[in-house]
């Protein structure tokens, strides 16, 4: 669609009606076995459509038995340094650079702890995450939509005419 929208002025210049644009349907085909695996792993289709990094982070958080709110701690630190800066500005303004540097150091330290925490949680649940990622990779080869990697003839060979019938029954691009 973006490509066609770039051409709108060309159509206007040549006094040609601009075509009606329609976003094409995209379909993900999953075997019954893949769907059973998805259900067994307690994954939703929405989760599987997440970007891989977001997917890993979400599932790692879901597995965590002890959730620690790092954002709340970062905000607490920022509030503390805001109060310290106010006092500093009233006493010795030349000290503000050191306060800003210390704030950045403390926030960075907390961010590093957050990364290590999630890495430890991820390692603790690595087997489960690997099984989930295997399914995600099977459904989204090369981290892309299935239709951009798999050939139609391969899918037709696997699913047969039933695939065409189901596509016609379920896809309604103008609705």
mmCIF file of C-alpha atoms in Angstrom:
data_model
loop_
_atom_site.group_PDB
_atom_site.id
_atom_site.type_symbol
_atom_site.label_atom_id
_atom_site.label_comp_id
_atom_site.label_asym_id
_atom_site.label_seq_id
_atom_site.Cartn_x
_atom_site.Cartn_y
_atom_site.Cartn_z
ATOM 1 C CA UNK A 1 0.000 0.000 0.000
ATOM 2 C CA UNK A 2 2.801 2.411 0.846
ATOM 3 C CA UNK A 3 4.281 1.963 -2.638
ATOM 4 C CA UNK A 4 0.948 2.710 -4.318
ATOM 5 C CA UNK A 5 0.376 5.761 -2.134
ATOM 6 C CA UNK A 6 3.709 7.140 -3.340
ATOM 7 C CA UNK A 7 2.299 7.008 -6.888
ATOM 8 C CA UNK A 8 -0.847 9.042 -6.174
ATOM 9 C CA UNK A 9 0.663 12.249 -7.600
ATOM 10 C CA UNK A 10 1.669 10.414 -10.789
ATOM 11 C CA UNK A 11 -1.949 9.388 -11.342
ATOM 12 C CA UNK A 12 -3.086 12.957 -10.693
ATOM 13 C CA UNK A 13 -0.467 14.348 -13.096
ATOM 14 C CA UNK A 14 -1.676 12.043 -15.872
ATOM 15 C CA UNK A 15 -5.342 12.679 -15.040
ATOM 16 C CA UNK A 16 -5.852 8.964 -14.414
ATOM 17 C CA UNK A 17 -8.197 7.640 -11.739
ATOM 18 C CA UNK A 18 -6.308 6.313 -8.749
ATOM 19 C CA UNK A 19 -7.171 2.652 -8.121
ATOM 20 C CA UNK A 20 -8.975 1.512 -5.017
ATOM 21 C CA UNK A 21 -6.375 -0.012 -2.714
ATOM 22 C CA UNK A 22 -7.050 -3.149 -0.760
ATOM 23 C CA UNK A 23 -4.751 -4.649 1.840
ATOM 24 C CA UNK A 24 -4.236 -8.285 0.957
ATOM 25 C CA UNK A 25 -5.084 -11.055 3.367
ATOM 26 C CA UNK A 26 -2.327 -12.864 5.153
ATOM 27 C CA UNK A 27 -2.812 -16.394 6.428
ATOM 28 C CA UNK A 28 -0.879 -18.578 8.824
ATOM 29 C CA UNK A 29 -1.334 -22.296 8.263
ATOM 30 C CA UNK A 30 -0.720 -24.548 11.228
ATOM 31 C CA UNK A 31 -0.978 -28.297 11.311
ATOM 32 C CA UNK A 32 -3.148 -30.002 13.895
ATOM 33 C CA UNK A 33 0.036 -31.200 15.587
ATOM 34 C CA UNK A 34 1.362 -27.627 15.787
ATOM 35 C CA UNK A 35 -1.924 -26.431 17.220
ATOM 36 C CA UNK A 36 -1.871 -29.190 19.837
ATOM 37 C CA UNK A 37 1.687 -28.221 20.742
ATOM 38 C CA UNK A 38 0.592 -24.570 21.038
ATOM 39 C CA UNK A 39 -2.229 -25.559 23.388
ATOM 40 C CA UNK A 40 0.039 -27.846 25.419
ATOM 41 C CA UNK A 41 2.544 -24.994 25.812
ATOM 42 C CA UNK A 42 -0.340 -22.721 26.824
ATOM 43 C CA UNK A 43 0.435 -20.202 24.065
ATOM 44 C CA UNK A 44 -2.075 -17.868 22.486
ATOM 45 C CA UNK A 45 -1.977 -17.013 18.801
ATOM 46 C CA UNK A 46 -1.469 -13.372 19.792
ATOM 47 C CA UNK A 47 1.710 -14.298 21.683
ATOM 48 C CA UNK A 48 3.054 -16.216 18.704
ATOM 49 C CA UNK A 49 2.625 -13.154 16.497
ATOM 50 C CA UNK A 50 4.829 -11.029 18.794
ATOM 51 C CA UNK A 51 8.330 -10.149 17.650
ATOM 52 C CA UNK A 52 10.742 -12.803 18.900
ATOM 53 C CA UNK A 53 12.455 -10.564 21.483
ATOM 54 C CA UNK A 54 9.105 -9.346 22.823
ATOM 55 C CA UNK A 55 7.853 -12.929 22.876
ATOM 56 C CA UNK A 56 10.862 -14.136 24.899
ATOM 57 C CA UNK A 57 10.584 -11.230 27.319
ATOM 58 C CA UNK A 58 6.842 -11.744 27.817
ATOM 59 C CA UNK A 59 7.143 -15.489 28.398
ATOM 60 C CA UNK A 60 10.120 -14.979 30.734
ATOM 61 C CA UNK A 61 8.018 -12.556 32.790
ATOM 62 C CA UNK A 62 5.123 -15.023 32.741
ATOM 63 C CA UNK A 63 7.400 -17.771 34.129
ATOM 64 C CA UNK A 64 8.916 -15.587 36.843
ATOM 65 C CA UNK A 65 7.717 -16.656 40.264
ATOM 66 C CA UNK A 66 9.010 -13.518 41.954
ATOM 67 C CA UNK A 67 8.271 -10.407 39.937
ATOM 68 C CA UNK A 68 10.322 -7.343 40.765
ATOM 69 C CA UNK A 69 9.139 -3.997 39.387
ATOM 70 C CA UNK A 70 12.305 -2.358 38.117
ATOM 71 C CA UNK A 71 10.358 0.554 36.597
ATOM 72 C CA UNK A 72 9.022 1.439 40.037
ATOM 73 C CA UNK A 73 12.552 1.361 41.462
ATOM 74 C CA UNK A 74 13.886 3.527 38.607
ATOM 75 C CA UNK A 75 11.135 6.068 39.251
ATOM 76 C CA UNK A 76 11.943 6.024 42.980
ATOM 77 C CA UNK A 77 15.613 6.725 42.185
ATOM 78 C CA UNK A 78 14.692 9.553 39.821
ATOM 79 C CA UNK A 79 12.460 11.107 42.469
ATOM 80 C CA UNK A 80 15.256 10.903 45.033
ATOM 81 C CA UNK A 81 17.718 12.571 42.684
ATOM 82 C CA UNK A 82 15.186 15.270 41.769
ATOM 83 C CA UNK A 83 14.917 16.146 45.467
ATOM 84 C CA UNK A 84 18.723 16.084 45.793
ATOM 85 C CA UNK A 85 19.090 18.394 42.774
ATOM 86 C CA UNK A 86 16.689 20.909 44.320
ATOM 87 C CA UNK A 87 18.781 21.016 47.494
ATOM 88 C CA UNK A 88 21.988 21.222 45.442
ATOM 89 C CA UNK A 89 20.725 24.181 43.400
ATOM 90 C CA UNK A 90 19.952 26.051 46.626
ATOM 91 C CA UNK A 91 23.362 25.392 48.160
ATOM 92 C CA UNK A 92 26.130 24.896 45.594
ATOM 93 C CA UNK A 93 25.225 24.870 41.892
ATOM 94 C CA UNK A 94 28.653 23.574 40.856
ATOM 95 C CA UNK A 95 27.791 20.275 42.549
ATOM 96 C CA UNK A 96 24.902 19.547 40.116
ATOM 97 C CA UNK A 97 27.196 17.857 37.560
ATOM 98 C CA UNK A 98 28.287 15.270 40.125
ATOM 99 C CA UNK A 99 24.658 14.645 41.127
ATOM 100 C CA UNK A 100 23.616 14.157 37.476
ATOM 101 C CA UNK A 101 26.519 11.772 36.890
ATOM 102 C CA UNK A 102 25.633 9.742 39.977
ATOM 103 C CA UNK A 103 21.985 9.577 38.919
ATOM 104 C CA UNK A 104 22.959 8.247 35.479
ATOM 105 C CA UNK A 105 25.284 5.710 37.112
ATOM 106 C CA UNK A 106 22.593 4.498 39.529
ATOM 107 C CA UNK A 107 19.940 4.183 36.793
ATOM 108 C CA UNK A 108 22.400 2.328 34.539
ATOM 109 C CA UNK A 109 23.282 -0.002 37.425
ATOM 110 C CA UNK A 110 19.600 -0.769 37.999
ATOM 111 C CA UNK A 111 19.113 -1.428 34.264
ATOM 112 C CA UNK A 112 22.072 -3.843 34.332
ATOM 113 C CA UNK A 113 20.550 -5.658 37.312
ATOM 114 C CA UNK A 114 17.250 -5.888 35.433
ATOM 115 C CA UNK A 115 18.990 -7.476 32.434
ATOM 116 C CA UNK A 116 20.798 -9.972 34.666
ATOM 117 C CA UNK A 117 17.569 -10.793 36.502
ATOM 118 C CA UNK A 118 15.738 -11.582 33.257
ATOM 119 C CA UNK A 119 18.707 -13.526 31.939
ATOM 120 C CA UNK A 120 18.658 -15.682 35.088
ATOM 121 C CA UNK A 121 14.890 -16.203 34.746
ATOM 122 C CA UNK A 122 15.314 -17.078 31.074
ATOM 123 C CA UNK A 123 18.033 -19.627 31.853
ATOM 124 C CA UNK A 124 15.896 -21.171 34.578
ATOM 125 C CA UNK A 125 13.100 -21.775 32.056
ATOM 126 C CA UNK A 126 15.269 -22.357 28.972
ATOM 127 C CA UNK A 127 13.824 -25.776 28.075
ATOM 128 C CA UNK A 128 10.261 -24.493 28.068
ATOM 129 C CA UNK A 129 11.247 -21.362 26.139
ATOM 130 C CA UNK A 130 13.153 -23.463 23.582
ATOM 131 C CA UNK A 131 10.073 -25.589 22.912
ATOM 132 C CA UNK A 132 8.010 -22.432 22.462
ATOM 133 C CA UNK A 133 10.606 -20.883 20.168
ATOM 134 C CA UNK A 134 10.785 -24.068 18.079
ATOM 135 C CA UNK A 135 7.060 -23.749 17.421
ATOM 136 C CA UNK A 136 7.345 -20.027 16.691
ATOM 137 C CA UNK A 137 10.180 -20.661 14.229
ATOM 138 C CA UNK A 138 8.200 -23.424 12.516
ATOM 139 C CA UNK A 139 5.234 -21.093 12.090
ATOM 140 C CA UNK A 140 7.317 -18.022 11.205
ATOM 141 C CA UNK A 141 10.327 -19.271 9.204
ATOM 142 C CA UNK A 142 13.225 -16.806 9.062
ATOM 143 C CA UNK A 143 11.279 -14.665 11.540
ATOM 144 C CA UNK A 144 8.931 -13.729 8.713
ATOM 145 C CA UNK A 145 5.433 -14.510 7.551
ATOM 146 C CA UNK A 146 5.009 -18.066 6.323
ATOM 147 C CA UNK A 147 3.833 -16.858 2.896
ATOM 148 C CA UNK A 148 7.122 -15.019 2.316
ATOM 149 C CA UNK A 149 9.189 -18.180 2.791
ATOM 150 C CA UNK A 150 7.088 -21.267 2.093
ATOM 151 C CA UNK A 151 5.988 -22.048 -1.437
ATOM 152 C CA UNK A 152 2.281 -22.433 -2.165
ATOM 153 C CA UNK A 153 2.854 -25.786 -3.867
ATOM 154 C CA UNK A 154 4.502 -27.175 -0.721
ATOM 155 C CA UNK A 155 1.563 -26.068 1.409
ATOM 156 C CA UNK A 156 -0.917 -27.394 -1.143
ATOM 157 C CA UNK A 157 0.951 -30.694 -1.163
ATOM 158 C CA UNK A 158 0.598 -30.901 2.606
ATOM 159 C CA UNK A 159 -2.977 -29.619 3.031
ATOM 160 C CA UNK A 160 -4.536 -30.341 -0.383
ATOM 161 C CA UNK A 161 -7.807 -28.965 -1.762
ATOM 162 C CA UNK A 162 -9.134 -28.632 1.789
ATOM 163 C CA UNK A 163 -6.770 -25.650 2.210
ATOM 164 C CA UNK A 164 -8.290 -23.840 -0.789
ATOM 165 C CA UNK A 165 -11.823 -24.542 0.424
ATOM 166 C CA UNK A 166 -11.040 -23.223 3.914
ATOM 167 C CA UNK A 167 -9.329 -20.120 2.532
ATOM 168 C CA UNK A 168 -12.349 -19.331 0.360
ATOM 169 C CA UNK A 169 -14.686 -19.943 3.273
ATOM 170 C CA UNK A 170 -12.750 -17.848 5.818
ATOM 171 C CA UNK A 171 -11.239 -14.969 3.862
ATOM 172 C CA UNK A 172 -13.532 -12.033 3.148
ATOM 173 C CA UNK A 173 -11.234 -9.199 2.016
ATOM 174 C CA UNK A 174 -14.014 -6.696 1.315
ATOM 175 C CA UNK A 175 -15.734 -7.095 4.673
#
